[in-house]
Amino acid sequence: MKQFRKKLVSDKLKLTELVDKNLLKLKRKSHGGEIYKDEINKSGLLDFSTNINHLLELEPYMNSIMKSLTRISRYPDSDSMQLKKSLVEYFQNILTPNNLIIGGGSIDLINIFVSTFVQEKDKIVVCQPTFSEYEWAIKKRGGVVINEYRLPERNFQLNFQSLKKQLAKKPKCVFICNPNNPNGYLDNIEAMEDLICYAKERKIMVFLDEAFIEFAGEENSLITKVKQYENLFVIRSFTKFFGIPGLRIGFGGGNPKLINFLKKVQTLWPVNNVAQELAEELLNSKDFIKNSVRYFKEECKFVSEELAKIKGLKIYPTSTNYLLINTENTSLSSKYITNQMLKQNILVRDCSNYNGLDDYYIRVAIKSRDLNCKLIRTFNSVCN
Amino acid sequence: MKQFRKKLVSDKLKLTELVDKNLLKLKRKSHGGEIYKDEINKSGLLDFSTNINHLLELEPYMNSIMKSLTRISRYPDSDSMQLKKSLVEYFQNILTPNNLIIGGGSIDLINIFVSTFVQEKDKIVVCQPTFSEYEWAIKKRGGVVINEYRLPERNFQLNFQSLKKQLAKKPKCVFICNPNNPNGYLDNIEAMEDLICYAKERKIMVFLDEAFIEFAGEENSLITKVKQYENLFVIRSFTKFFGIPGLRIGFGGGNPKLINFLKKVQTLWPVNNVAQELAEELLNSKDFIKNSVRYFKEECKFVSEELAKIKGLKIYPTSTNYLLINTENTSLSSKYITNQMLKQNILVRDCSNYNGLDDYYIRVAIKSRDLNCKLIRTFNSVCN
């Protein structure tokens, strides 16, 4: 009887025995903008948790959007050739279409890069604290994450010397975000290029996430350097600066051979045609680009200075549209502050779940002057 | 000197040494609808190569589309909860949101299923000829494809007895498409359920692609059976019957535990918010659904009968919106016919690259009566 029962149990299908074992412990961290969760989903909520450029107005683009909609009964161009041509122009013909790959948001590009290069037990350096999806994608493939920490006492800038020491141990890849999320510091471009060169000599792939580089100015991007460094893959996004997270589109730059491998791995038709069409238009919006860069530079300065007047708040330097705030000297945890602000209909990003940060970090996005003042007032009332 | 030169060569970064070795031989097959390729891209082209329902008119849905556009500056709901609720209703509350996963086209769901279950050297049965992306996804992970062939002399219906023999050897998964692409035959639902049961006893996962099932009638779907069979994952699409390939959206049904694993693997924000919103509306379009089912049933019959009158063409039975044609008795290869028809601005799908078909197969989609007549006339002129 006992034996029979045992047999019955063992006959039951156990998914845990069938799935890739790397998935058993895999956990995803929460992100900003989770406004659809039951505990958050409420009307009138001001979302300062996602760092999206709010200056985009759709009206000037409605013609192209309508044109793209008439085509939704056809498959999108799986190679996004028109958009690639616009990107080539945007990058002043330094790149060619063969240097480019378009993806369903930069998260798609993170995943295909990882699927291309990261295998079981490969060692991968990740510069923390940073976007948690690198780590998630690496662990999903059974890769081993080696953390290199950006430190608060250095304003979270990269320590290139320390990072070189990590690379001397010959990991397979290194993941760097610049300007880094969640702090916004723009790392030195010459030092970054020197690092890429150092990595190349050691046959280490460099994954450089420039999702926020447009805020810092295009001259700070290393995407055109993919022609020199075949170990470099740079990803960019239409989500942040161009303000269309809802359409899911990003792009990457690399050596043609690298791009070919990534395209082998990517699923077919990764980007819908509405996103492809609108992205093209946005690249040509010179005024929107110029105004956005100027606005966020000035407004970041204003909000930083105002928040810094609140006793106990430390604001880190940024070249983006978001600010990282340390609350430790208020003795109030980020979780407490986040909850208190949510009661006043303001959603900010509790950063305590970032690897490399503790319980006292909050990220806020920069919005219009009115809303920013509301944010500042709410911080004031919660912290005092 | 010789040694020095050798060193220089070995110092050069070789991507082939760094990428996952499964990618080195990985090749993708071409698909229908490749209207963006230079050799095909021309105006006035009639695309019979993609099997998309052309009856969809956007006008009744413009309100929801415009609503969704006002939200593209926000991230989409990564869990597509509103759409899941609509699906629960569509399936008459037999399923719950926990049984469902939404993806960026069914190709996204193929990939996350394969990433969840297929590991290096796992044996996977694929019922051929069929959608080539199963094989591509499996090989990308290093899985070994075992082919089970549907035979032309049986009108490409599944041989369940033969398939059971394959399953007796205990592969990890089996991939079945029903109605199958490219032939359109609807396999017997009781035999299919019996097979799933047989697979469950042997702890074999069943991946059932029902991308075209709406054309055959919802009563032929096994998606609601995922409550009984925890080894069953059924995928569905908004691309084919609902006619929106350009927006990239599909869904899958499974046991909640299975769905949880798949969600762990899936990239965040897989579906844009325009697709989510429109998909919801389409599920509620009862007239569109009813009219489409009726139209394609009748029109398929008409086109089949007319094409069969052309000497040498054999048309296989279908329950979908497309027909598979054998041209062997015309002594003309599918490649020749395809090229000749393209000269007359008609794009059909040369099926000679399907595993399990030879040089004499063409697939055509059913369009309006006018266009279908044009297709028939063109076949006539090319074959005679």
GROMACS .gro file of N, CA, C and O in nm, chain A residues 43-139:
model
  388
   43SER      N    1  -0.687   5.674  -0.945
   43SER     CA    2  -0.692   5.789  -1.034
   43SER      C    3  -0.627   5.911  -0.968
   43SER      O    4  -0.619   5.921  -0.846
   44GLY      N    5  -0.576   6.000  -1.052
   44GLY     CA    6  -0.513   6.121  -0.999
   44GLY      C    7  -0.372   6.099  -0.950
   44GLY      O    8  -0.308   6.190  -0.896
   45LEU      N    9  -0.322   5.977  -0.967
   45LEU     CA   10  -0.186   5.947  -0.922
   45LEU      C   11  -0.082   6.019  -1.008
   45LEU      O   12  -0.091   6.019  -1.130
   46LEU      N   13   0.014   6.084  -0.942
   46LEU     CA   14   0.124   6.146  -1.016
   46LEU      C   15   0.243   6.051  -1.013
   46LEU      O   16   0.297   6.022  -0.907
   47ASP      N   17   0.281   6.003  -1.131
   47ASP     CA   18   0.386   5.901  -1.137
   47ASP      C   19   0.524   5.964  -1.157
   47ASP      O   20   0.563   5.994  -1.269
   48PHE      N   21   0.598   5.981  -1.046
   48PHE     CA   22   0.738   6.027  -1.053
   48PHE      C   23   0.834   5.908  -1.051
   48PHE      O   24   0.955   5.925  -1.041
   49SER      N   25   0.778   5.786  -1.060
   49SER     CA   26   0.863   5.667  -1.044
   49SER      C   27   0.929   5.624  -1.174
   49SER      O   28   1.030   5.554  -1.172
   50THR      N   29   0.871   5.661  -1.288
   50THR     CA   30   0.935   5.627  -1.416
   50THR      C   31   1.002   5.750  -1.475
   50THR      O   32   0.945   5.858  -1.474
   51ASN      N   33   1.121   5.729  -1.527
   51ASN     CA   34   1.198   5.842  -1.579
   51ASN      C   35   1.176   5.860  -1.729
   51ASN      O   36   1.265   5.833  -1.810
   52ILE      N   37   1.057   5.904  -1.763
   52ILE     CA   38   1.016   5.922  -1.903
   52ILE      C   39   1.006   6.073  -1.931
   52ILE      O   40   0.952   6.147  -1.850
   53ASN      N   41   1.055   6.114  -2.046
   53ASN     CA   42   1.041   6.253  -2.090
   53ASN      C   43   0.892   6.280  -2.115
   53ASN      O   44   0.830   6.219  -2.202
   54HIS      N   45   0.837   6.373  -2.037
   54HIS     CA   46   0.693   6.400  -2.046
   54HIS      C   47   0.662   6.510  -2.149
   54HIS      O   48   0.547   6.547  -2.168
   55LEU      N   49   0.766   6.566  -2.214
   55LEU     CA   50   0.745   6.681  -2.303
   55LEU      C   51   0.687   6.642  -2.439
   55LEU      O   52   0.643   6.727  -2.515
   56LEU      N   53   0.687   6.511  -2.469
   56LEU     CA   54   0.638   6.468  -2.600
   56LEU      C   55   0.489   6.498  -2.616
   56LEU      O   56   0.408   6.458  -2.533
   57GLU      N   57   0.458   6.567  -2.723
   57GLU     CA   58   0.316   6.585  -2.759
   57GLU      C   59   0.290   6.510  -2.889
   57GLU      O   60   0.369   6.519  -2.984
   58LEU      N   61   0.180   6.436  -2.890
   58LEU     CA   62   0.157   6.348  -3.005
   58LEU      C   63   0.106   6.420  -3.129
   58LEU      O   64   0.125   6.374  -3.242
   59GLU      N   65   0.039   6.531  -3.104
   59GLU     CA   66  -0.033   6.598  -3.213
   59GLU      C   67   0.048   6.613  -3.343
   59GLU      O   68  -0.001   6.575  -3.450
   60PRO      N   69   0.173   6.662  -3.337
   60PRO     CA   70   0.248   6.678  -3.464
   60PRO      C   71   0.276   6.546  -3.535
   60PRO      O   72   0.316   6.547  -3.651
   61TYR      N   73   0.258   6.434  -3.463
   61TYR     CA   74   0.295   6.304  -3.521
   61TYR      C   75   0.174   6.223  -3.564
   61TYR      O   76   0.187   6.109  -3.607
   62MET      N   77   0.054   6.281  -3.550
   62MET     CA   78  -0.067   6.202  -3.575
   62MET      C   79  -0.076   6.151  -3.718
   62MET      O   80  -0.127   6.042  -3.742
   63ASN      N   81  -0.024   6.229  -3.814
   63ASN     CA   82  -0.027   6.182  -3.953
   63ASN      C   83   0.049   6.051  -3.971
   63ASN      O   84  -0.002   5.956  -4.031
   64SER      N   85   0.171   6.047  -3.918
   64SER     CA   86   0.247   5.922  -3.935
   64SER      C   87   0.186   5.809  -3.854
   64SER      O   88   0.190   5.693  -3.898
   65ILE      N   89   0.132   5.842  -3.737
   65ILE     CA   90   0.068   5.736  -3.658
   65ILE      C   91  -0.050   5.677  -3.736
   65ILE      O   92  -0.065   5.555  -3.745
   66MET      N   93  -0.131   5.766  -3.793
   66MET     CA   94  -0.247   5.717  -3.868
   66MET      C   95  -0.201   5.633  -3.988
   66MET      O   96  -0.262   5.530  -4.018
   67LYS      N   97  -0.093   5.676  -4.052
   67LYS     CA   98  -0.040   5.601  -4.166
   67LYS      C   99   0.003   5.461  -4.122
   67LYS      O  100  -0.026   5.361  -4.187
   68SER      N  101   0.069   5.456  -4.006
   68SER     CA  102   0.116   5.326  -3.957
   68SER      C  103  -0.002   5.236  -3.920
   68SER      O  104   0.002   5.115  -3.936
   69LEU      N  105  -0.110   5.299  -3.871
   69LEU     CA  106  -0.227   5.218  -3.831
   69LEU      C  107  -0.293   5.152  -3.952
   69LEU      O  108  -0.344   5.040  -3.941
   70THR      N  109  -0.289   5.220  -4.066
   70THR     CA  110  -0.350   5.159  -4.184
   70THR      C  111  -0.272   5.035  -4.227
   70THR      O  112  -0.317   4.959  -4.311
   71ARG      N  113  -0.155   5.017  -4.168
   71ARG     CA  114  -0.071   4.903  -4.206
   71ARG      C  115  -0.067   4.792  -4.102
   71ARG      O  116   0.016   4.701  -4.113
   72ILE      N  117  -0.154   4.799  -4.000
   72ILE     CA  118  -0.141   4.696  -3.896
   72ILE      C  119  -0.191   4.560  -3.941
   72ILE      O  120  -0.171   4.461  -3.873
   73SER      N  121  -0.254   4.556  -4.058
   73SER     CA  122  -0.294   4.425  -4.111
   73SER      C  123  -0.180   4.358  -4.188
   73SER      O  124  -0.197   4.251  -4.246
   74ARG      N  125  -0.063   4.424  -4.191
   74ARG     CA  126   0.055   4.359  -4.250
   74ARG      C  127   0.160   4.338  -4.143
   74ARG      O  128   0.167   4.412  -4.045
   75TYR      N  129   0.243   4.238  -4.163
   75TYR     CA  130   0.357   4.221  -4.073
   75TYR      C  131   0.445   4.344  -4.082
   75TYR      O  132   0.460   4.403  -4.190
   76PRO      N  133   0.505   4.384  -3.969
   76PRO     CA  134   0.603   4.494  -3.976
   76PRO      C  135   0.726   4.445  -4.053
   76PRO      O  136   0.747   4.324  -4.064
   77ASP      N  137   0.803   4.537  -4.106
   77ASP     CA  138   0.932   4.498  -4.163
   77ASP      C  139   1.017   4.442  -4.050
   77ASP      O  140   1.051   4.513  -3.955
   78SER      N  141   1.050   4.313  -4.058
   78SER     CA  142   1.121   4.249  -3.946
   78SER      C  143   1.261   4.307  -3.930
   78SER      O  144   1.325   4.289  -3.828
   79ASP      N  145   1.310   4.376  -4.031
   79ASP     CA  146   1.443   4.432  -4.026
   79ASP      C  147   1.441   4.584  -4.000
   79ASP      O  148   1.547   4.645  -3.988
   80SER      N  149   1.324   4.643  -3.990
   80SER     CA  150   1.307   4.787  -3.962
   80SER      C  151   1.398   4.873  -4.048
   80SER      O  152   1.464   4.965  -3.998
   81MET      N  153   1.404   4.842  -4.177
   81MET     CA  154   1.503   4.907  -4.263
   81MET      C  155   1.485   5.058  -4.273
   81MET      O  156   1.582   5.134  -4.272
   82GLN      N  157   1.360   5.105  -4.283
   82GLN     CA  158   1.337   5.250  -4.291
   82GLN      C  159   1.392   5.321  -4.167
   82GLN      O  160   1.457   5.425  -4.176
   83LEU      N  161   1.362   5.262  -4.051
   83LEU     CA  162   1.410   5.324  -3.927
   83LEU      C  163   1.562   5.322  -3.920
   83LEU      O  164   1.626   5.420  -3.877
   84LYS      N  165   1.622   5.212  -3.966
   84LYS     CA  166   1.768   5.205  -3.966
   84LYS      C  167   1.828   5.317  -4.053
   84LYS      O  168   1.928   5.377  -4.017
   85LYS      N  169   1.762   5.341  -4.167
   85LYS     CA  170   1.812   5.449  -4.254
   85LYS      C  171   1.802   5.584  -4.183
   85LYS      O  172   1.892   5.667  -4.194
   86SER      N  173   1.693   5.606  -4.110
   86SER     CA  174   1.680   5.730  -4.034
   86SER      C  175   1.787   5.740  -3.926
   86SER      O  176   1.839   5.849  -3.898
   87LEU      N  177   1.820   5.627  -3.866
   87LEU     CA  178   1.923   5.628  -3.762
   87LEU      C  179   2.061   5.658  -3.821
   87LEU      O  180   2.141   5.731  -3.762
   88VAL      N  181   2.086   5.601  -3.938
   88VAL     CA  182   2.214   5.628  -4.006
   88VAL      C  183   2.228   5.779  -4.029
   88VAL      O  184   2.334   5.838  -4.004
   89GLU      N  185   2.119   5.841  -4.072
   89GLU     CA  186   2.119   5.985  -4.093
   89GLU      C  187   2.139   6.059  -3.960
   89GLU      O  188   2.219   6.152  -3.952
   90TYR      N  189   2.066   6.016  -3.858
   90TYR     CA  190   2.075   6.077  -3.725
   90TYR      C  191   2.220   6.073  -3.675
   90TYR      O  192   2.268   6.166  -3.612
   91PHE      N  193   2.289   5.963  -3.704
   91PHE     CA  194   2.429   5.950  -3.662
   91PHE      C  195   2.526   5.996  -3.772
   91PHE      O  196   2.640   5.952  -3.779
   92GLN      N  197   2.475   6.083  -3.858
   92GLN     CA  198   2.555   6.152  -3.959
   92GLN      C  199   2.640   6.059  -4.044
   92GLN      O  200   2.758   6.086  -4.069
   93ASN      N  201   2.580   5.947  -4.081
   93ASN     CA  202   2.644   5.850  -4.171
   93ASN      C  203   2.773   5.789  -4.118
   93ASN      O  204   2.851   5.733  -4.195
   94ILE      N  205   2.795   5.802  -3.989
   94ILE     CA  206   2.913   5.734  -3.933
   94ILE      C  207   2.883   5.583  -3.924
   94ILE      O  208   2.969   5.500  -3.946
   95LEU      N  209   2.758   5.552  -3.894
   95LEU     CA  210   2.717   5.411  -3.890
   95LEU      C  211   2.647   5.375  -4.021
   95LEU      O  212   2.604   5.462  -4.096
   96THR      N  213   2.634   5.243  -4.047
   96THR     CA  214   2.556   5.195  -4.160
   96THR      C  215   2.442   5.109  -4.104
   96THR      O  216   2.446   5.072  -3.986
   97PRO      N  217   2.342   5.075  -4.188
   97PRO     CA  218   2.235   4.987  -4.137
   97PRO      C  219   2.289   4.856  -4.080
   97PRO      O  220   2.230   4.800  -3.987
   98ASN      N  221   2.402   4.810  -4.132
   98ASN     CA  222   2.460   4.685  -4.082
   98ASN      C  223   2.516   4.695  -3.940
   98ASN      O  224   2.551   4.595  -3.879
   99ASN      N  225   2.531   4.819  -3.892
   99ASN     CA  226   2.576   4.839  -3.754
   99ASN      C  227   2.460   4.841  -3.656
   99ASN      O  228   2.480   4.857  -3.535
  100LEU      N  229   2.338   4.829  -3.707
  100LEU     CA  230   2.222   4.855  -3.621
  100LEU      C  231   2.127   4.737  -3.607
  100LEU      O  232   2.111   4.657  -3.700
  101ILE      N  233   2.066   4.729  -3.491
  101ILE     CA  234   1.960   4.630  -3.467
  101ILE      C  235   1.849   4.700  -3.390
  101ILE      O  236   1.875   4.780  -3.301
  102ILE      N  237   1.724   4.672  -3.430
  102ILE     CA  238   1.610   4.735  -3.363
  102ILE      C  239   1.540   4.630  -3.277
  102ILE      O  240   1.527   4.514  -3.319
  103GLY      N  241   1.499   4.669  -3.158
  103GLY     CA  242   1.437   4.571  -3.068
  103GLY      C  243   1.310   4.624  -3.003
  103GLY      O  244   1.282   4.743  -3.008
  104GLY      N  245   1.235   4.534  -2.943
  104GLY     CA  246   1.111   4.569  -2.873
  104GLY      C  247   1.143   4.626  -2.736
  104GLY      O  248   1.117   4.563  -2.634
  105GLY      N  249   1.197   4.746  -2.736
  105GLY     CA  250   1.245   4.806  -2.611
  105GLY      C  251   1.388   4.759  -2.586
  105GLY      O  252   1.430   4.655  -2.639
  106SER      N  253   1.462   4.834  -2.506
  106SER     CA  254   1.601   4.794  -2.486
  106SER      C  255   1.609   4.662  -2.410
  106SER      O  256   1.708   4.590  -2.417
  107ILE      N  257   1.501   4.627  -2.341
  107ILE     CA  258   1.500   4.502  -2.265
  107ILE      C  259   1.508   4.381  -2.359
  107ILE      O  260   1.566   4.277  -2.326
  108ASP      N  261   1.453   4.395  -2.477
  108ASP     CA  262   1.465   4.290  -2.580
  108ASP      C  263   1.612   4.275  -2.619
  108ASP      O  264   1.665   4.163  -2.631
  109LEU      N  265   1.682   4.388  -2.633
  109LEU     CA  266   1.822   4.385  -2.674
  109LEU      C  267   1.912   4.329  -2.565
  109LEU      O  268   2.010   4.260  -2.593
  110ILE      N  269   1.879   4.360  -2.439
  110ILE     CA  270   1.953   4.300  -2.327
  110ILE      C  271   1.945   4.149  -2.337
  110ILE      O  272   2.044   4.077  -2.329
  111ASN      N  273   1.824   4.101  -2.358
  111ASN     CA  274   1.802   3.956  -2.361
  111ASN      C  275   1.869   3.886  -2.478
  111ASN      O  276   1.923   3.777  -2.462
  112ILE      N  277   1.866   3.948  -2.595
  112ILE     CA  278   1.929   3.879  -2.708
  112ILE      C  279   2.082   3.884  -2.695
  112ILE      O  280   2.149   3.788  -2.731
  113PHE      N  281   2.134   3.992  -2.639
  113PHE     CA  282   2.280   3.996  -2.618
  113PHE      C  283   2.321   3.886  -2.521
  113PHE      O  284   2.416   3.811  -2.544
  114VAL      N  285   2.246   3.875  -2.412
  114VAL     CA  286   2.278   3.774  -2.310
  114VAL      C  287   2.263   3.634  -2.369
  114VAL      O  288   2.346   3.546  -2.347
  115SER      N  289   2.156   3.614  -2.448
  115SER     CA  290   2.136   3.481  -2.509
  115SER      C  291   2.247   3.447  -2.607
  115SER      O  292   2.276   3.331  -2.631
  116THR      N  293   2.308   3.549  -2.665
  116THR     CA  294   2.415   3.526  -2.762
  116THR      C  295   2.547   3.491  -2.694
  116THR      O  296   2.619   3.403  -2.738
  117PHE      N  297   2.575   3.560  -2.582
  117PHE     CA  298   2.708   3.547  -2.523
  117PHE      C  299   2.716   3.472  -2.391
  117PHE      O  300   2.820   3.416  -2.359
  118VAL      N  301   2.611   3.476  -2.313
  118VAL     CA  302   2.622   3.420  -2.178
  118VAL      C  303   2.580   3.274  -2.176
  118VAL      O  304   2.467   3.241  -2.210
  119GLN      N  305   2.671   3.189  -2.137
  119GLN     CA  306   2.640   3.048  -2.121
  119GLN      C  307   2.659   3.008  -1.975
  119GLN      O  308   2.719   3.081  -1.897
  120GLU      N  309   2.609   2.891  -1.943
  120GLU     CA  310   2.621   2.833  -1.808
  120GLU      C  311   2.759   2.862  -1.747
  120GLU      O  312   2.862   2.834  -1.809
  121LYS      N  313   2.757   2.920  -1.629
  121LYS     CA  314   2.877   2.944  -1.547
  121LYS      C  315   2.972   3.053  -1.600
  121LYS      O  316   3.076   3.077  -1.538
  122ASP      N  317   2.938   3.117  -1.711
  122ASP     CA  318   3.020   3.230  -1.757
  122ASP      C  319   3.019   3.341  -1.650
  122ASP      O  320   2.915   3.370  -1.592
  123LYS      N  321   3.135   3.401  -1.630
  123LYS     CA  322   3.144   3.510  -1.532
  123LYS      C  323   3.117   3.644  -1.603
  123LYS      O  324   3.179   3.676  -1.703
  124ILE      N  325   3.026   3.722  -1.547
  124ILE     CA  326   2.983   3.847  -1.607
  124ILE      C  327   2.990   3.958  -1.503
  124ILE      O  328   2.930   3.947  -1.396
  125VAL      N  329   3.064   4.063  -1.534
  125VAL     CA  330   3.075   4.175  -1.440
  125VAL      C  331   2.958   4.272  -1.464
  125VAL      O  332   2.928   4.309  -1.579
  126VAL      N  333   2.890   4.310  -1.356
  126VAL     CA  334   2.782   4.408  -1.365
  126VAL      C  335   2.813   4.524  -1.272
  126VAL      O  336   2.842   4.502  -1.154
  127CYS      N  337   2.811   4.645  -1.327
  127CYS     CA  338   2.840   4.763  -1.244
  127CYS      C  339   2.713   4.806  -1.172
  127CYS      O  340   2.621   4.861  -1.234
  128GLN      N  341   2.709   4.779  -1.043
  128GLN     CA  342   2.591   4.802  -0.960
  128GLN      C  343   2.604   4.932  -0.881
  128GLN      O  344   2.715   4.978  -0.862
  129PRO      N  345   2.499   4.989  -0.827
  129PRO     CA  346   2.358   4.955  -0.851
  129PRO      C  347   2.318   4.995  -0.992
  129PRO      O  348   2.363   5.097  -1.042
  130THR      N  349   2.233   4.916  -1.053
  130THR     CA  350   2.192   4.947  -1.190
  130THR      C  351   2.062   4.876  -1.226
  130THR      O  352   2.002   4.808  -1.141
  131PHE      N  353   2.022   4.890  -1.351
  131PHE     CA  354   1.899   4.829  -1.402
  131PHE      C  355   1.903   4.679  -1.374
  131PHE      O  356   1.997   4.610  -1.416
  132SER      N  357   1.804   4.628  -1.303
  132SER     CA  358   1.812   4.490  -1.255
  132SER      C  359   1.794   4.385  -1.363
  132SER      O  360   1.821   4.267  -1.340
  133GLU      N  361   1.749   4.426  -1.480
  133GLU     CA  362   1.722   4.326  -1.585
  133GLU      C  363   1.849   4.262  -1.643
  133GLU      O  364   1.842   4.155  -1.701
  134TYR      N  365   1.965   4.330  -1.628
  134TYR     CA  366   2.089   4.265  -1.675
  134TYR      C  367   2.110   4.137  -1.594
  134TYR      O  368   2.132   4.029  -1.648
  135GLU      N  369   2.101   4.155  -1.462
  135GLU     CA  370   2.126   4.043  -1.371
  135GLU      C  371   2.024   3.931  -1.393
  135GLU      O  372   2.059   3.813  -1.396
  136TRP      N  373   1.899   3.971  -1.412
  136TRP     CA  374   1.793   3.872  -1.434
  136TRP      C  375   1.821   3.791  -1.560
  136TRP      O  376   1.813   3.668  -1.561
  137ALA      N  377   1.858   3.860  -1.668
  137ALA     CA  378   1.884   3.791  -1.796
  137ALA      C  379   2.005   3.698  -1.784
  137ALA      O  380   2.004   3.586  -1.836
  138ILE      N  381   2.107   3.745  -1.714
  138ILE     CA  382   2.230   3.665  -1.697
  138ILE      C  383   2.202   3.539  -1.617
  138ILE      O  384   2.241   3.429  -1.653
  139LYS      N  385   2.128   3.556  -1.507
  139LYS     CA  386   2.099   3.440  -1.420
  139LYS      C  387   2.007   3.340  -1.489
  139LYS      O  388   2.016   3.219  -1.466
   0.00000   0.00000   0.00000
